[in-house]
Amino acid sequence: MAVRRGRQEPTAGLILEYEHSYGPDACGIYNRSKTRTAQEWQENILSAILAYNDEGLWTHTRFGYSVPRRNGKNEVVSIRELWGLVNGERILHTAHRTTTSSAAWVRLVKILEEAGYKEGRDADFITTKQYGLERITMNGGGEIHFRTRSSKGGLGEGFDLLVIDEAQEYTTDQETALKYVVTDSRNPQTIFCGTPPTAVSAGTVFMHFRDDVLGGKLQNAGWAEWSVDELTDMNDREAWYETNPSLGTILTERAIADETGGDELDFNIQRLGLWIRYNLKSAISKTEWEALKIDSPELAGKMYCGIKYGKDGTNVAVSIAIKTEDKRIFVESIDCRPIRSGTDWIVSFINQAHPAKVVVDGAGGQLLAKAMKDARVKPDPIMPTVKEIIVANALFEQMLAQKMLCHTNQPSLAQSVTNCEKRAIGSSGGFGYKSIKDTVDIALMDSMIYAAWICAEAKEPKKQRISY
């Protein structure tokens, strides 16, 4: 009975058409080693990476790929570097951590030795073993440097191949310093290798590169990935095989099963290759929020109200939003009180303020709705769906970026907004916010977001015009 293997073709990607490739040659050199044989999916990726046109230039001057952990994605880079060394290329291999770049050097030296190349000044290659400054030089002229990335690394040096290992950590500052190191090469190439960003990933370049390639915005660029489209059950073994090409060869079901039971989002990102459609690490800075401060708003529309019962069942917050004369949305928080204070204060406020619409979210929403009904207070509260909550948060971020919001910089609201980070909501890449401090309640911010959302969505009645 044949052993089942993971999917060998990418689940998503964009590879340009080509007729010629050095991929088979590279895999042939690699396969001469005693313990290593390129897998089918690795051969496919290398065929695309090492594809060239009739002029002998790389089909893909930039190529990125994302594979879940422990599948052997670093072997692909090693095979590409092995071919480059044998064929006289100057290579710069960069990583986020020194331990990673050093491990890449150890791996490549071992592959060379197993493939029959001898180390020594009168042999095939020599190597520099200084930690953090490792180097391999072939007697035929090929050379590779291993470095940890920084905002200054690589400046002033020239290479034919640039490898961005741990690409999920690749920042724009590092890209500015490194992307020109291959400019002088007659036939340059850059390879991005990594996994989707997690909550602690600092880089954004990898994610933007992926979006641009798949969106057809870049020339001479390719991409391949193994991933799920949405948050998936950790125990879905079909998803394991779809997203882990080495499952059944160097990776086992038992090993993956031992990874389940913890953080579902982290498992989806690192084992199933899920790409979250936003930067998990992003937050709202004090400077960004204060830039929206005004002293006296000129209000022009109706009032809208947002109410949020905290996730931990401790507090309930109330905020309002009103359109201004200059087409912005003014937001302000009314109060945030312990739930044990009851609902009378909220019902009283709504009865006096007469908001056009009221959005209520959280576990206490039904009790408030009943209290409003008993008191004959209108309007009836809107209980948002998960989809609507995702839309509200996305709209808030958009309004924030476009400076369509304004406020008077209330200390309590400012504290909530500037001490938050994003969290996943739903199964399709939506997001909400959570507090990064135990002493700061995110309910205040959420109530403001709901008020701003329902205010932005509402259509103000047009003024009647009478002509004679």
GROMACS .gro file of C-alpha atoms in nm:
model
  468
    1MET     CA    1   0.000   0.000   0.000
    2ALA     CA    2   0.144   0.333  -0.108
    3VAL     CA    3   0.211   0.591   0.163
    4ARG     CA    4  -0.003   0.901   0.121
    5ARG     CA    5   0.188   1.220   0.049
    6GLY     CA    6   0.100   1.583   0.095
    7ARG     CA    7  -0.006   1.797  -0.199
    8GLN     CA    8   0.296   1.846  -0.428
    9GLU     CA    9   0.163   2.144  -0.624
   10PRO     CA   10   0.112   2.483  -0.452
   11THR     CA   11  -0.240   2.571  -0.340
   12ALA     CA   12  -0.187   2.923  -0.474
   13GLY     CA   13   0.079   3.095  -0.678
   14LEU     CA   14   0.186   3.272  -0.992
   15ILE     CA   15   0.469   3.128  -1.203
   16LEU     CA   16   0.564   3.286  -1.534
   17GLU     CA   17   0.588   3.073  -1.845
   18TYR     CA   18   0.931   2.935  -1.928
   19GLU     CA   19   1.098   2.679  -2.155
   20HIS     CA   20   1.443   2.639  -2.001
   21SER     CA   21   1.553   2.570  -1.643
   22TYR     CA   22   1.861   2.469  -1.450
   23GLY     CA   23   1.634   2.312  -1.187
   24PRO     CA   24   1.706   1.950  -1.286
   25ASP     CA   25   2.082   2.021  -1.285
   26ALA     CA   26   2.062   2.173  -0.937
   27CYS     CA   27   1.861   1.881  -0.799
   28GLY     CA   28   2.106   1.640  -0.963
   29ILE     CA   29   2.398   1.795  -0.771
   30TYR     CA   30   2.195   1.787  -0.449
   31ASN     CA   31   2.092   1.424  -0.500
   32ARG     CA   32   2.456   1.319  -0.512
   33SER     CA   33   2.467   1.369  -0.134
   34LYS     CA   34   2.443   1.051   0.071
   35THR     CA   35   2.129   1.127   0.272
   36ARG     CA   36   1.928   1.377   0.068
   37THR     CA   37   1.694   1.351  -0.227
   38ALA     CA   38   1.487   1.641  -0.359
   39GLN     CA   39   1.113   1.584  -0.324
   40GLU     CA   40   0.876   1.643  -0.613
   41TRP     CA   41   0.743   1.972  -0.474
   42GLN     CA   42   1.098   2.097  -0.418
   43GLU     CA   43   1.192   2.005  -0.775
   44ASN     CA   44   0.889   2.197  -0.902
   45ILE     CA   45   0.978   2.512  -0.707
   46LEU     CA   46   1.342   2.496  -0.814
   47SER     CA   47   1.243   2.449  -1.177
   48ALA     CA   48   1.055   2.781  -1.155
   49ILE     CA   49   1.329   2.959  -0.957
   50LEU     CA   50   1.604   2.848  -1.196
   51ALA     CA   51   1.401   2.908  -1.513
   52TYR     CA   52   1.575   3.130  -1.769
   53ASN     CA   53   1.492   3.291  -2.102
   54ASP     CA   54   1.661   3.277  -2.443
   55GLU     CA   55   1.909   3.547  -2.332
   56GLY     CA   56   2.015   3.338  -2.034
   57LEU     CA   57   1.848   3.572  -1.783
   58TRP     CA   58   1.630   3.454  -1.495
   59THR     CA   59   1.260   3.435  -1.577
   60HIS     CA   60   1.186   3.536  -1.218
   61THR     CA   61   1.421   3.806  -1.089
   62ARG     CA   62   1.225   3.785  -0.764
   63PHE     CA   63   1.061   3.470  -0.632
   64GLY     CA   64   0.886   3.408  -0.302
   65TYR     CA   65   0.746   3.093  -0.148
   66SER     CA   66   0.572   3.006   0.176
   67VAL     CA   67   0.554   2.655   0.320
   68PRO     CA   68   0.442   2.553   0.672
   69ARG     CA   69   0.716   2.467   0.919
   70ARG     CA   70   0.921   2.146   0.915
   71ASN     CA   71   0.845   2.069   0.550
   72GLY     CA   72   1.195   2.133   0.420
   73LYS     CA   73   1.157   2.480   0.271
   74ASN     CA   74   1.519   2.563   0.362
   75GLU     CA   75   1.638   2.273   0.146
   76VAL     CA   76   1.502   2.456  -0.158
   77VAL     CA   77   1.722   2.756  -0.078
   78SER     CA   78   2.019   2.528  -0.013
   79ILE     CA   79   1.979   2.359  -0.353
   80ARG     CA   80   1.956   2.699  -0.523
   81GLU     CA   81   2.269   2.819  -0.338
   82LEU     CA   82   2.451   2.496  -0.416
   83TRP     CA   83   2.392   2.549  -0.787
   84GLY     CA   84   2.502   2.911  -0.757
   85LEU     CA   85   2.826   2.820  -0.582
   86VAL     CA   86   2.916   2.556  -0.839
   87ASN     CA   87   2.840   2.803  -1.120
   88GLY     CA   88   3.038   3.098  -0.988
   89GLU     CA   89   2.770   3.321  -0.835
   90ARG     CA   90   2.826   3.564  -0.546
   91ILE     CA   91   2.549   3.502  -0.293
   92LEU     CA   92   2.427   3.681   0.020
   93HIS     CA   93   2.214   3.467   0.253
   94THR     CA   94   2.037   3.679   0.517
   95ALA     CA   95   1.822   3.575   0.812
   96HIS     CA   96   1.642   3.743   1.101
   97ARG     CA   97   1.848   3.561   1.364
   98THR     CA   98   2.219   3.481   1.373
   99THR     CA   99   2.136   3.126   1.482
  100THR     CA  100   1.932   3.081   1.162
  101SER     CA  101   2.198   3.217   0.927
  102SER     CA  102   2.463   3.008   1.103
  103ALA     CA  103   2.246   2.696   1.074
  104ALA     CA  104   2.209   2.764   0.699
  105TRP     CA  105   2.589   2.771   0.668
  106VAL     CA  106   2.623   2.440   0.855
  107ARG     CA  107   2.357   2.282   0.633
  108LEU     CA  108   2.519   2.396   0.309
  109VAL     CA  109   2.868   2.283   0.413
  110LYS     CA  110   2.729   1.940   0.499
  111ILE     CA  111   2.548   1.914   0.164
  112LEU     CA  112   2.867   2.007  -0.022
  113GLU     CA  113   3.065   1.742   0.164
  114GLU     CA  114   2.798   1.475   0.112
  115ALA     CA  115   2.785   1.561  -0.258
  116GLY     CA  116   3.154   1.482  -0.287
  117TYR     CA  117   3.313   1.828  -0.261
  118LYS     CA  118   3.626   1.847  -0.045
  119GLU     CA  119   3.713   2.129   0.193
  120GLY     CA  120   4.065   2.270   0.187
  121ARG     CA  121   4.283   2.525   0.010
  122ASP     CA  122   4.392   2.271  -0.247
  123ALA     CA  123   4.049   2.109  -0.265
  124ASP     CA  124   3.705   2.225  -0.383
  125PHE     CA  125   3.608   2.490  -0.130
  126ILE     CA  126   3.719   2.674   0.181
  127THR     CA  127   3.496   2.810   0.454
  128THR     CA  128   3.515   3.082   0.719
  129LYS     CA  129   3.369   2.959   1.048
  130GLN     CA  130   3.345   3.286   1.243
  131TYR     CA  131   2.998   3.291   1.408
  132GLY     CA  132   2.776   3.548   1.240
  133LEU     CA  133   3.026   3.605   0.958
  134GLU     CA  134   3.033   3.260   0.796
  135ARG     CA  135   3.141   3.228   0.434
  136ILE     CA  136   3.198   2.955   0.175
  137THR     CA  137   3.426   3.010  -0.125
  138MET     CA  138   3.453   2.765  -0.412
  139ASN     CA  139   3.784   2.729  -0.594
  140GLY     CA  140   3.591   2.790  -0.914
  141GLY     CA  141   3.489   3.139  -0.799
  142GLY     CA  142   3.149   3.091  -0.639
  143GLU     CA  143   3.107   3.256  -0.297
  144ILE     CA  144   2.834   3.284  -0.034
  145HIS     CA  145   2.816   3.507   0.276
  146PHE     CA  146   2.580   3.439   0.568
  147ARG     CA  147   2.460   3.746   0.760
  148THR     CA  148   2.199   3.859   1.010
  149ARG     CA  149   1.982   4.135   0.867
  150SER     CA  150   1.995   4.494   0.985
  151SER     CA  151   1.897   4.832   0.844
  152LYS     CA  152   2.259   4.876   0.727
  153GLY     CA  153   2.355   4.522   0.626
  154GLY     CA  154   2.484   4.468   0.276
  155LEU     CA  155   2.537   4.832   0.181
  156GLY     CA  156   2.833   4.881  -0.050
  157GLU     CA  157   2.857   4.511  -0.144
  158GLY     CA  158   2.753   4.347  -0.469
  159PHE     CA  159   2.599   4.003  -0.520
  160ASP     CA  160   2.422   3.800  -0.788
  161LEU     CA  161   2.176   3.627  -0.555
  162LEU     CA  162   2.009   3.767  -0.243
  163VAL     CA  163   1.831   3.519  -0.014
  164ILE     CA  164   1.580   3.653   0.239
  165ASP     CA  165   1.541   3.369   0.489
  166GLU     CA  166   1.274   3.409   0.763
  167ALA     CA  167   1.110   3.653   0.521
  168GLN     CA  168   0.811   3.707   0.750
  169GLU     CA  169   1.047   3.918   0.964
  170TYR     CA  170   1.181   4.126   0.672
  171THR     CA  171   1.113   4.496   0.742
  172THR     CA  172   1.099   4.793   0.507
  173ASP     CA  173   1.413   4.941   0.666
  174GLN     CA  174   1.603   4.621   0.593
  175GLU     CA  175   1.465   4.609   0.240
  176THR     CA  176   1.589   4.963   0.177
  177ALA     CA  177   1.939   4.857   0.280
  178LEU     CA  178   1.948   4.524   0.096
  179LYS     CA  179   1.748   4.539  -0.226
  180TYR     CA  180   2.024   4.724  -0.414
  181VAL     CA  181   2.301   4.473  -0.338
  182VAL     CA  182   2.215   4.278  -0.656
  183THR     CA  183   2.168   4.583  -0.879
  184ASP     CA  184   2.514   4.561  -1.037
  185SER     CA  185   2.476   4.195  -1.130
  186ARG     CA  186   2.419   4.113  -1.496
  187ASN     CA  187   2.166   3.848  -1.392
  188PRO     CA  188   2.034   3.927  -1.042
  189GLN     CA  189   1.784   3.728  -0.841
  190THR     CA  190   1.619   3.767  -0.499
  191ILE     CA  191   1.447   3.479  -0.318
  192PHE     CA  192   1.203   3.523  -0.030
  193CYS     CA  193   1.152   3.216   0.188
  194GLY     CA  194   0.931   3.198   0.497
  195THR     CA  195   0.595   3.135   0.660
  196PRO     CA  196   0.294   3.366   0.699
  197PRO     CA  197   0.345   3.638   0.964
  198THR     CA  198   0.233   3.561   1.318
  199ALA     CA  199   0.133   3.794   1.603
  200VAL     CA  200   0.500   3.853   1.688
  201SER     CA  201   0.629   3.901   1.332
  202ALA     CA  202   0.774   4.245   1.268
  203GLY     CA  203   0.801   4.237   0.889
  204THR     CA  204   0.552   4.353   0.625
  205VAL     CA  205   0.759   4.321   0.304
  206PHE     CA  206   0.686   3.949   0.257
  207MET     CA  207   0.310   4.000   0.290
  208HIS     CA  208   0.308   4.296   0.050
  209PHE     CA  209   0.526   4.108  -0.201
  210ARG     CA  210   0.283   3.816  -0.194
  211ASP     CA  211  -0.018   4.044  -0.245
  212ASP     CA  212   0.150   4.230  -0.530
  213VAL     CA  213   0.259   3.915  -0.715
  214LEU     CA  214  -0.078   3.741  -0.683
  215GLY     CA  215  -0.244   4.067  -0.781
  216GLY     CA  216  -0.038   4.086  -1.101
  217LYS     CA  217   0.127   4.414  -1.000
  218LEU     CA  218   0.491   4.307  -1.039
  219GLN     CA  219   0.699   4.215  -1.343
  220ASN     CA  220   0.944   3.924  -1.353
  221ALA     CA  221   0.818   3.799  -1.015
  222GLY     CA  222   0.687   3.461  -0.903
  223TRP     CA  223   0.515   3.315  -0.599
  224ALA     CA  224   0.413   2.974  -0.461
  225GLU     CA  225   0.245   2.880  -0.133
  226TRP     CA  226   0.074   2.598   0.051
  227SER     CA  227  -0.211   2.743   0.255
  228VAL     CA  228  -0.574   2.735   0.364
  229ASP     CA  229  -0.804   3.025   0.270
  230GLU     CA  230  -0.975   3.057   0.606
  231LEU     CA  231  -0.950   2.951   0.969
  232THR     CA  232  -0.970   2.571   0.964
  233ASP     CA  233  -1.035   2.301   1.222
  234MET     CA  234  -0.699   2.187   1.363
  235ASN     CA  235  -0.809   1.823   1.341
  236ASP     CA  236  -0.897   1.839   0.971
  237ARG     CA  237  -0.645   1.590   0.831
  238GLU     CA  238  -0.741   1.668   0.473
  239ALA     CA  239  -0.623   2.023   0.537
  240TRP     CA  240  -0.295   1.883   0.674
  241TYR     CA  241  -0.228   1.703   0.346
  242GLU     CA  242  -0.334   2.002   0.135
  243THR     CA  243  -0.090   2.239   0.305
  244ASN     CA  244   0.207   2.022   0.401
  245PRO     CA  245   0.382   1.885   0.090
  246SER     CA  246   0.628   1.678   0.294
  247LEU     CA  247   0.360   1.502   0.497
  248GLY     CA  248   0.414   1.130   0.442
  249THR     CA  249   0.786   1.171   0.374
  250ILE     CA  250   0.981   1.374   0.632
  251LEU     CA  251   0.671   1.483   0.828
  252THR     CA  252   0.418   1.250   0.994
  253GLU     CA  253   0.054   1.272   1.098
  254ARG     CA  254   0.162   1.185   1.451
  255ALA     CA  255   0.393   1.485   1.467
  256ILE     CA  256   0.117   1.721   1.350
  257ALA     CA  257  -0.136   1.566   1.588
  258ASP     CA  258   0.096   1.651   1.876
  259GLU     CA  259   0.079   2.017   1.771
  260THR     CA  260  -0.300   2.044   1.801
  261GLY     CA  261  -0.495   2.149   2.106
  262GLY     CA  262  -0.327   2.484   2.163
  263ASP     CA  263  -0.367   2.819   1.990
  264GLU     CA  264  -0.597   2.759   1.691
  265LEU     CA  265  -0.491   3.074   1.506
  266ASP     CA  266  -0.120   3.002   1.553
  267PHE     CA  267  -0.171   2.643   1.431
  268ASN     CA  268  -0.352   2.772   1.123
  269ILE     CA  269  -0.073   3.017   1.045
  270GLN     CA  270   0.229   2.796   1.112
  271ARG     CA  271   0.098   2.450   1.019
  272LEU     CA  272  -0.178   2.524   0.765
  273GLY     CA  273  -0.020   2.834   0.609
  274LEU     CA  274  -0.310   3.074   0.676
  275TRP     CA  275  -0.242   3.431   0.569
  276ILE     CA  276  -0.418   3.682   0.792
  277ARG     CA  277  -0.527   3.980   0.582
  278TYR     CA  278  -0.383   4.239   0.816
  279ASN     CA  279  -0.072   4.304   1.021
  280LEU     CA  280  -0.131   4.133   1.356
  281LYS     CA  281   0.132   4.345   1.525
  282SER     CA  282  -0.006   4.679   1.416
  283ALA     CA  283  -0.164   4.913   1.671
  284ILE     CA  284  -0.269   5.276   1.694
  285SER     CA  285   0.000   5.511   1.814
  286LYS     CA  286  -0.055   5.808   2.041
  287THR     CA  287   0.071   6.037   1.765
  288GLU     CA  288  -0.173   5.890   1.513
  289TRP     CA  289  -0.469   5.932   1.746
  290GLU     CA  290  -0.378   6.283   1.864
  291ALA     CA  291  -0.351   6.397   1.501
  292LEU     CA  292  -0.731   6.369   1.484
  293LYS     CA  293  -0.791   6.600   1.783
  294ILE     CA  294  -1.011   6.909   1.743
  295ASP     CA  295  -1.123   7.166   2.000
  296SER     CA  296  -1.480   7.240   1.899
  297PRO     CA  297  -1.649   7.027   1.632
  298GLU     CA  298  -1.913   7.180   1.409
  299LEU     CA  299  -2.179   6.912   1.423
  300ALA     CA  300  -2.416   6.869   1.133
  301GLY     CA  301  -2.594   6.535   1.163
  302LYS     CA  302  -2.787   6.308   1.394
  303MET     CA  303  -2.637   6.131   1.691
  304TYR     CA  304  -2.559   5.759   1.679
  305CYS     CA  305  -2.479   5.543   1.980
  306GLY     CA  306  -2.255   5.241   2.032
  307ILE     CA  307  -2.270   5.020   2.339
  308LYS     CA  308  -2.029   4.740   2.422
  309TYR     CA  309  -2.046   4.489   2.706
  310GLY     CA  310  -1.691   4.381   2.788
  311LYS     CA  311  -1.576   4.030   2.703
  312ASP     CA  312  -1.496   3.950   3.064
  313GLY     CA  313  -1.841   4.059   3.181
  314THR     CA  314  -1.704   4.337   3.401
  315ASN     CA  315  -1.784   4.667   3.229
  316VAL     CA  316  -2.019   4.821   2.978
  317ALA     CA  317  -1.921   5.127   2.772
  318VAL     CA  318  -2.126   5.385   2.582
  319SER     CA  319  -2.003   5.615   2.304
  320ILE     CA  320  -2.159   5.841   2.042
  321ALA     CA  321  -2.078   5.955   1.688
  322ILE     CA  322  -2.205   6.255   1.489
  323LYS     CA  323  -2.123   6.376   1.140
  324THR     CA  324  -1.959   6.717   1.113
  325GLU     CA  325  -1.992   7.005   0.868
  326ASP     CA  326  -1.665   6.905   0.698
  327LYS     CA  327  -1.793   6.550   0.637
  328ARG     CA  328  -1.591   6.386   0.915
  329ILE     CA  329  -1.729   6.179   1.202
  330PHE     CA  330  -1.690   6.314   1.554
  331VAL     CA  331  -1.665   6.046   1.825
  332GLU     CA  332  -1.689   6.076   2.199
  333SER     CA  333  -1.725   5.834   2.488
  334ILE     CA  334  -2.005   5.888   2.737
  335ASP     CA  335  -1.909   5.648   3.015
  336CYS     CA  336  -1.774   5.307   3.107
  337ARG     CA  337  -1.925   5.157   3.420
  338PRO     CA  338  -1.929   4.820   3.597
  339ILE     CA  339  -2.209   4.595   3.473
  340ARG     CA  340  -2.334   4.567   3.829
  341SER     CA  341  -2.444   4.931   3.797
  342GLY     CA  342  -2.735   4.802   3.595
  343THR     CA  343  -2.897   4.935   3.280
  344ASP     CA  344  -3.096   5.233   3.411
  345TRP     CA  345  -2.818   5.483   3.340
  346ILE     CA  346  -2.790   5.365   2.980
  347VAL     CA  347  -3.166   5.367   2.925
  348SER     CA  348  -3.184   5.717   3.075
  349PHE     CA  349  -2.910   5.846   2.849
  350ILE     CA  350  -3.074   5.704   2.534
  351ASN     CA  351  -3.410   5.845   2.639
  352GLN     CA  352  -3.262   6.193   2.681
  353ALA     CA  353  -3.018   6.196   2.388
  354HIS     CA  354  -3.258   6.045   2.128
  355PRO     CA  355  -2.991   5.882   1.907
  356ALA     CA  356  -3.101   5.789   1.555
  357LYS     CA  357  -2.966   5.435   1.594
  358VAL     CA  358  -2.819   5.228   1.877
  359VAL     CA  359  -2.577   4.938   1.832
  360VAL     CA  360  -2.539   4.695   2.124
  361ASP     CA  361  -2.282   4.415   2.136
  362GLY     CA  362  -2.185   4.172   2.410
  363ALA     CA  363  -2.334   3.925   2.655
  364GLY     CA  364  -2.548   4.186   2.834
  365GLY     CA  365  -2.710   4.313   2.517
  366GLN     CA  366  -3.032   4.115   2.553
  367LEU     CA  367  -3.088   4.245   2.907
  368LEU     CA  368  -3.042   4.603   2.785
  369ALA     CA  369  -3.277   4.543   2.493
  370LYS     CA  370  -3.544   4.418   2.734
  371ALA     CA  371  -3.491   4.717   2.965
  372MET     CA  372  -3.528   4.957   2.670
  373LYS     CA  373  -3.844   4.779   2.556
  374ASP     CA  374  -3.995   4.787   2.904
  375ALA     CA  375  -3.918   5.159   2.930
  376ARG     CA  376  -4.057   5.218   2.578
  377VAL     CA  377  -3.732   5.376   2.469
  378LYS     CA  378  -3.664   5.400   2.098
  379PRO     CA  379  -3.500   5.312   1.868
  380ASP     CA  380  -3.481   4.934   1.897
  381PRO     CA  381  -3.118   4.829   1.946
  382ILE     CA  382  -2.918   4.676   1.660
  383MET     CA  383  -2.739   4.355   1.757
  384PRO     CA  384  -2.449   4.328   1.506
  385THR     CA  385  -2.352   3.999   1.345
  386VAL     CA  386  -1.990   3.882   1.332
  387LYS     CA  387  -1.978   3.995   0.969
  388GLU     CA  388  -2.100   4.342   1.066
  389ILE     CA  389  -1.846   4.364   1.349
  390ILE     CA  390  -1.568   4.281   1.102
  391VAL     CA  391  -1.698   4.552   0.868
  392ALA     CA  392  -1.715   4.803   1.155
  393ASN     CA  393  -1.353   4.742   1.253
  394ALA     CA  394  -1.229   4.754   0.894
  395LEU     CA  395  -1.420   5.078   0.835
  396PHE     CA  396  -1.275   5.230   1.153
  397GLU     CA  397  -0.922   5.151   1.035
  398GLN     CA  398  -0.999   5.303   0.696
  399MET     CA  399  -1.143   5.620   0.853
  400LEU     CA  400  -0.841   5.641   1.080
  401ALA     CA  401  -0.600   5.623   0.786
  402GLN     CA  402  -0.798   5.875   0.582
  403LYS     CA  403  -0.837   6.111   0.881
  404MET     CA  404  -1.214   6.097   0.856
  405LEU     CA  405  -1.253   6.076   1.236
  406CYS     CA  406  -1.217   6.355   1.491
  407HIS     CA  407  -1.238   6.378   1.872
  408THR     CA  408  -1.149   6.598   2.168
  409ASN     CA  409  -0.884   6.358   2.296
  410GLN     CA  410  -1.068   6.231   2.602
  411PRO     CA  411  -0.803   6.069   2.828
  412SER     CA  412  -1.004   5.750   2.889
  413LEU     CA  413  -1.077   5.691   2.519
  414ALA     CA  414  -0.722   5.780   2.419
  415GLN     CA  415  -0.589   5.530   2.673
  416SER     CA  416  -0.808   5.253   2.530
  417VAL     CA  417  -0.726   5.330   2.165
  418THR     CA  418  -0.351   5.366   2.208
  419ASN     CA  419  -0.311   5.047   2.411
  420CYS     CA  420  -0.459   4.796   2.169
  421GLU     CA  421  -0.356   4.537   1.915
  422LYS     CA  422  -0.549   4.339   1.658
  423ARG     CA  423  -0.710   3.998   1.710
  424ALA     CA  424  -0.864   3.756   1.464
  425ILE     CA  425  -1.244   3.745   1.427
  426GLY     CA  426  -1.445   3.494   1.225
  427SER     CA  427  -1.303   3.249   0.973
  428SER     CA  428  -1.227   3.475   0.677
  429GLY     CA  429  -0.942   3.694   0.798
  430GLY     CA  430  -1.145   3.960   0.979
  431PHE     CA  431  -1.012   4.143   1.281
  432GLY     CA  432  -1.110   4.323   1.597
  433TYR     CA  433  -0.909   4.478   1.878
  434LYS     CA  434  -0.791   4.369   2.220
  435SER     CA  435  -0.617   4.553   2.500
  436ILE     CA  436  -0.245   4.501   2.559
  437LYS     CA  437  -0.281   4.610   2.923
  438ASP     CA  438  -0.489   4.439   3.188
  439THR     CA  439  -0.581   4.776   3.338
  440VAL     CA  440  -0.722   4.916   3.011
  441ASP     CA  441  -1.072   4.813   2.898
  442ILE     CA  442  -1.113   4.773   2.524
  443ALA     CA  443  -1.493   4.801   2.560
  444LEU     CA  444  -1.463   5.180   2.546
  445MET     CA  445  -1.288   5.166   2.211
  446ASP     CA  446  -1.530   4.904   2.075
  447SER     CA  447  -1.834   5.116   2.168
  448MET     CA  448  -1.677   5.411   1.984
  449ILE     CA  449  -1.610   5.196   1.676
  450TYR     CA  450  -1.972   5.077   1.665
  451ALA     CA  451  -2.099   5.433   1.696
  452ALA     CA  452  -1.868   5.551   1.416
  453TRP     CA  453  -1.969   5.257   1.196
  454ILE     CA  454  -2.345   5.303   1.226
  455CYS     CA  455  -2.301   5.678   1.181
  456ALA     CA  456  -2.096   5.632   0.864
  457GLU     CA  457  -2.341   5.376   0.724
  458ALA     CA  458  -2.650   5.588   0.789
  459LYS     CA  459  -2.788   5.798   0.507
  460GLU     CA  460  -2.899   6.139   0.619
  461PRO     CA  461  -3.236   6.246   0.472
  462LYS     CA  462  -3.200   6.487   0.183
  463LYS     CA  463  -3.335   6.835   0.234
  464GLN     CA  464  -3.641   6.903   0.025
  465ARG     CA  465  -3.586   7.158  -0.248
  466ILE     CA  466  -3.880   7.352  -0.387
  467SER     CA  467  -3.853   7.528  -0.720
  468TYR     CA  468  -4.098   7.774  -0.868
   0.00000   0.00000   0.00000
